[in-house]
Amino acid sequence: MAYIGLGANLGDAGATLRQALLELAASPGIAACEASPFYRTAPVDAGGPDFVNAVARLRTTLAPLALLDLLQALEHRHGRERPYRNAPRTLDLDLLLYGDRVMHDPRLTLPHPRLHERAFVLRPLLDLAPGLVLAQGPAAALLTGLGGQAIERLP
């Protein structure tokens, strides 16, 4: 099982996430794709409009770096630009977890190095994996410690 963080804060962010999920589910090497509810969040360590965020759980035959390539190709098709670190974005897809895999590659670190610090990741991740325990502790307890990061479930 792999978990992907999705986010957008430019254009029609909700529509973009819905379309990206459809494209992801239809991609070769993806056997199943299940999405969390969508959430509205303020940018963390960034500026710009609020984000729409979600997490997807995938069953995939793709290796981690091949999955990363797929995610980056989807971002590119949706107009993702990287003019500076944490710039507003049309689509952001992050590989959060890939089974129990621990990986330190110049292109990819698994688990995602900041997922335990982000309510916009932990809240939707817990919708899909309620008992998840990370190296830093139970994800639910970690989320409780992030009370200063506002997050609102969207209808």
C-alpha positions as a Python dict, from the first residue, in 0.01 Angstrom:
ca = {
    (1, 'M'): (0, 0, 0),
    (2, 'A'): (123, 347, -88),
    (3, 'Y'): (-20, 674, 41),
    (4, 'I'): (-12, 992, -166),
    (5, 'G'): (-73, 1344, -36),
    (6, 'L'): (-267, 1568, -275),
    (7, 'G'): (-294, 1944, -254),
    (8, 'A'): (-372, 2248, -466),
    (9, 'N'): (-427, 2618, -402),
    (10, 'L'): (-448, 2770, -750),
    (11, 'G'): (-747, 2756, -984),
    (12, 'D'): (-1037, 2523, -902),
    (13, 'A'): (-839, 2317, -651),
    (14, 'G'): (-1120, 2072, -572),
    (15, 'A'): (-1183, 1996, -940),
    (16, 'T'): (-811, 1954, -997),
    (17, 'L'): (-782, 1702, -712),
    (18, 'R'): (-1083, 1507, -838),
    (19, 'Q'): (-935, 1492, -1189),
    (20, 'A'): (-590, 1394, -1060),
    (21, 'L'): (-746, 1109, -860),
    (22, 'L'): (-925, 982, -1173),
    (23, 'E'): (-603, 1000, -1374),
    (24, 'L'): (-407, 830, -1099),
    (25, 'A'): (-661, 547, -1073),
    (26, 'A'): (-645, 495, -1452),
    (27, 'S'): (-264, 486, -1465),
    (28, 'P'): (-76, 167, -1556),
    (29, 'G'): (57, 0, -1244),
    (30, 'I'): (-221, 133, -1019),
    (31, 'A'): (-457, -148, -917),
    (32, 'A'): (-676, 51, -677),
    (33, 'C'): (-708, 413, -563),
    (34, 'E'): (-916, 521, -264),
    (35, 'A'): (-934, 885, -155),
    (36, 'S'): (-996, 1051, 180),
    (37, 'P'): (-1242, 1337, 215),
    (38, 'F'): (-1115, 1678, 104),
    (39, 'Y'): (-1001, 1939, 356),
    (40, 'R'): (-939, 2314, 342),
    (41, 'T'): (-618, 2426, 510),
    (42, 'A'): (-411, 2739, 541),
    (43, 'P'): (-67, 2722, 379),
    (44, 'V'): (210, 2593, 608),
    (45, 'D'): (553, 2753, 554),
    (46, 'A'): (411, 2913, 238),
    (47, 'G'): (194, 3197, 116),
    (48, 'G'): (-101, 3218, -118),
    (49, 'P'): (-464, 3107, -94),
    (50, 'D'): (-590, 2822, 123),
    (51, 'F'): (-523, 2469, 1),
    (52, 'V'): (-758, 2184, -71),
    (53, 'N'): (-589, 1864, 54),
    (54, 'A'): (-658, 1492, 55),
    (55, 'V'): (-473, 1160, 76),
    (56, 'A'): (-506, 864, -160),
    (57, 'R'): (-432, 502, -74),
    (58, 'L'): (-298, 304, -369),
    (59, 'R'): (-237, -57, -447),
    (60, 'T'): (42, -42, -699),
    (61, 'T'): (294, -261, -877),
    (62, 'L'): (517, 42, -943),
    (63, 'A'): (843, 73, -752),
    (64, 'P'): (874, 389, -540),
    (65, 'L'): (1080, 590, -791),
    (66, 'A'): (855, 484, -1081),
    (67, 'L'): (554, 596, -875),
    (68, 'L'): (729, 928, -805),
    (69, 'D'): (786, 971, -1181),
    (70, 'L'): (414, 911, -1241),
    (71, 'L'): (318, 1167, -974),
    (72, 'Q'): (552, 1429, -1117),
    (73, 'A'): (418, 1369, -1470),
    (74, 'L'): (62, 1423, -1339),
    (75, 'E'): (171, 1746, -1168),
    (76, 'H'): (329, 1865, -1492),
    (77, 'R'): (14, 1786, -1695),
    (78, 'H'): (-182, 2001, -1451),
    (79, 'G'): (48, 2299, -1496),
    (80, 'R'): (264, 2261, -1184),
    (81, 'E'): (546, 2512, -1180),
    (82, 'R'): (823, 2538, -922),
    (83, 'P'): (941, 2902, -938),
    (84, 'Y'): (1053, 2891, -572),
    (85, 'R'): (1025, 2667, -268),
    (86, 'N'): (667, 2633, -138),
    (87, 'A'): (520, 2843, -418),
    (88, 'P'): (143, 2826, -468),
    (89, 'R'): (58, 2531, -692),
    (90, 'T'): (-201, 2395, -928),
    (91, 'L'): (-129, 2042, -805),
    (92, 'D'): (107, 1890, -552),
    (93, 'L'): (141, 1512, -522),
    (94, 'D'): (369, 1373, -251),
    (95, 'L'): (456, 1009, -193),
    (96, 'L'): (405, 985, 184),
    (97, 'L'): (439, 615, 261),
    (98, 'Y'): (517, 306, 55),
    (99, 'G'): (435, 9, 274),
    (100, 'D'): (696, -10, 547),
    (101, 'R'): (969, 101, 309),
    (102, 'V'): (1241, 331, 443),
    (103, 'M'): (1431, 501, 165),
    (104, 'H'): (1690, 777, 144),
    (105, 'D'): (1747, 859, -222),
    (106, 'P'): (1845, 1201, -361),
    (107, 'R'): (1501, 1212, -529),
    (108, 'L'): (1285, 1051, -262),
    (109, 'T'): (1279, 1002, 115),
    (110, 'L'): (1035, 751, 264),
    (111, 'P'): (845, 795, 481),
    (112, 'H'): (797, 1158, 379),
    (113, 'P'): (1024, 1352, 618),
    (114, 'R'): (762, 1607, 732),
    (115, 'L'): (436, 1412, 723),
    (116, 'H'): (423, 1390, 1104),
    (117, 'E'): (438, 1772, 1127),
    (118, 'R'): (145, 1847, 895),
    (119, 'A'): (-221, 1836, 997),
    (120, 'F'): (-315, 1862, 628),
    (121, 'V'): (-147, 1523, 580),
    (122, 'L'): (-226, 1347, 907),
    (123, 'R'): (-601, 1424, 919),
    (124, 'P'): (-686, 1276, 576),
    (125, 'L'): (-430, 997, 626),
    (126, 'L'): (-612, 895, 944),
    (127, 'D'): (-940, 879, 750),
    (128, 'L'): (-785, 596, 546),
    (129, 'A'): (-563, 437, 813),
    (130, 'P'): (-713, 516, 1158),
    (131, 'G'): (-464, 308, 1358),
    (132, 'L'): (-154, 427, 1174),
    (133, 'V'): (163, 440, 1382),
    (134, 'L'): (464, 631, 1248),
    (135, 'A'): (821, 623, 1375),
    (136, 'Q'): (738, 938, 1577),
    (137, 'G'): (434, 773, 1741),
    (138, 'P'): (64, 713, 1677),
    (139, 'A'): (-57, 940, 1398),
    (140, 'A'): (-369, 1036, 1598),
    (141, 'A'): (-155, 1158, 1890),
    (142, 'L'): (74, 1346, 1652),
    (143, 'L'): (-228, 1519, 1498),
    (144, 'T'): (-351, 1625, 1844),
    (145, 'G'): (-19, 1802, 1892),
    (146, 'L'): (-78, 2012, 1580),
    (147, 'G'): (-380, 2201, 1713),
    (148, 'G'): (-244, 2531, 1579),
    (149, 'Q'): (-285, 2416, 1219),
    (150, 'A'): (-644, 2487, 1119),
    (151, 'I'): (-809, 2222, 903),
    (152, 'E'): (-1172, 2206, 788),
    (153, 'R'): (-1339, 1906, 625),
    (154, 'L'): (-1516, 2006, 304),
    (155, 'P'): (-1866, 1878, 220),
}
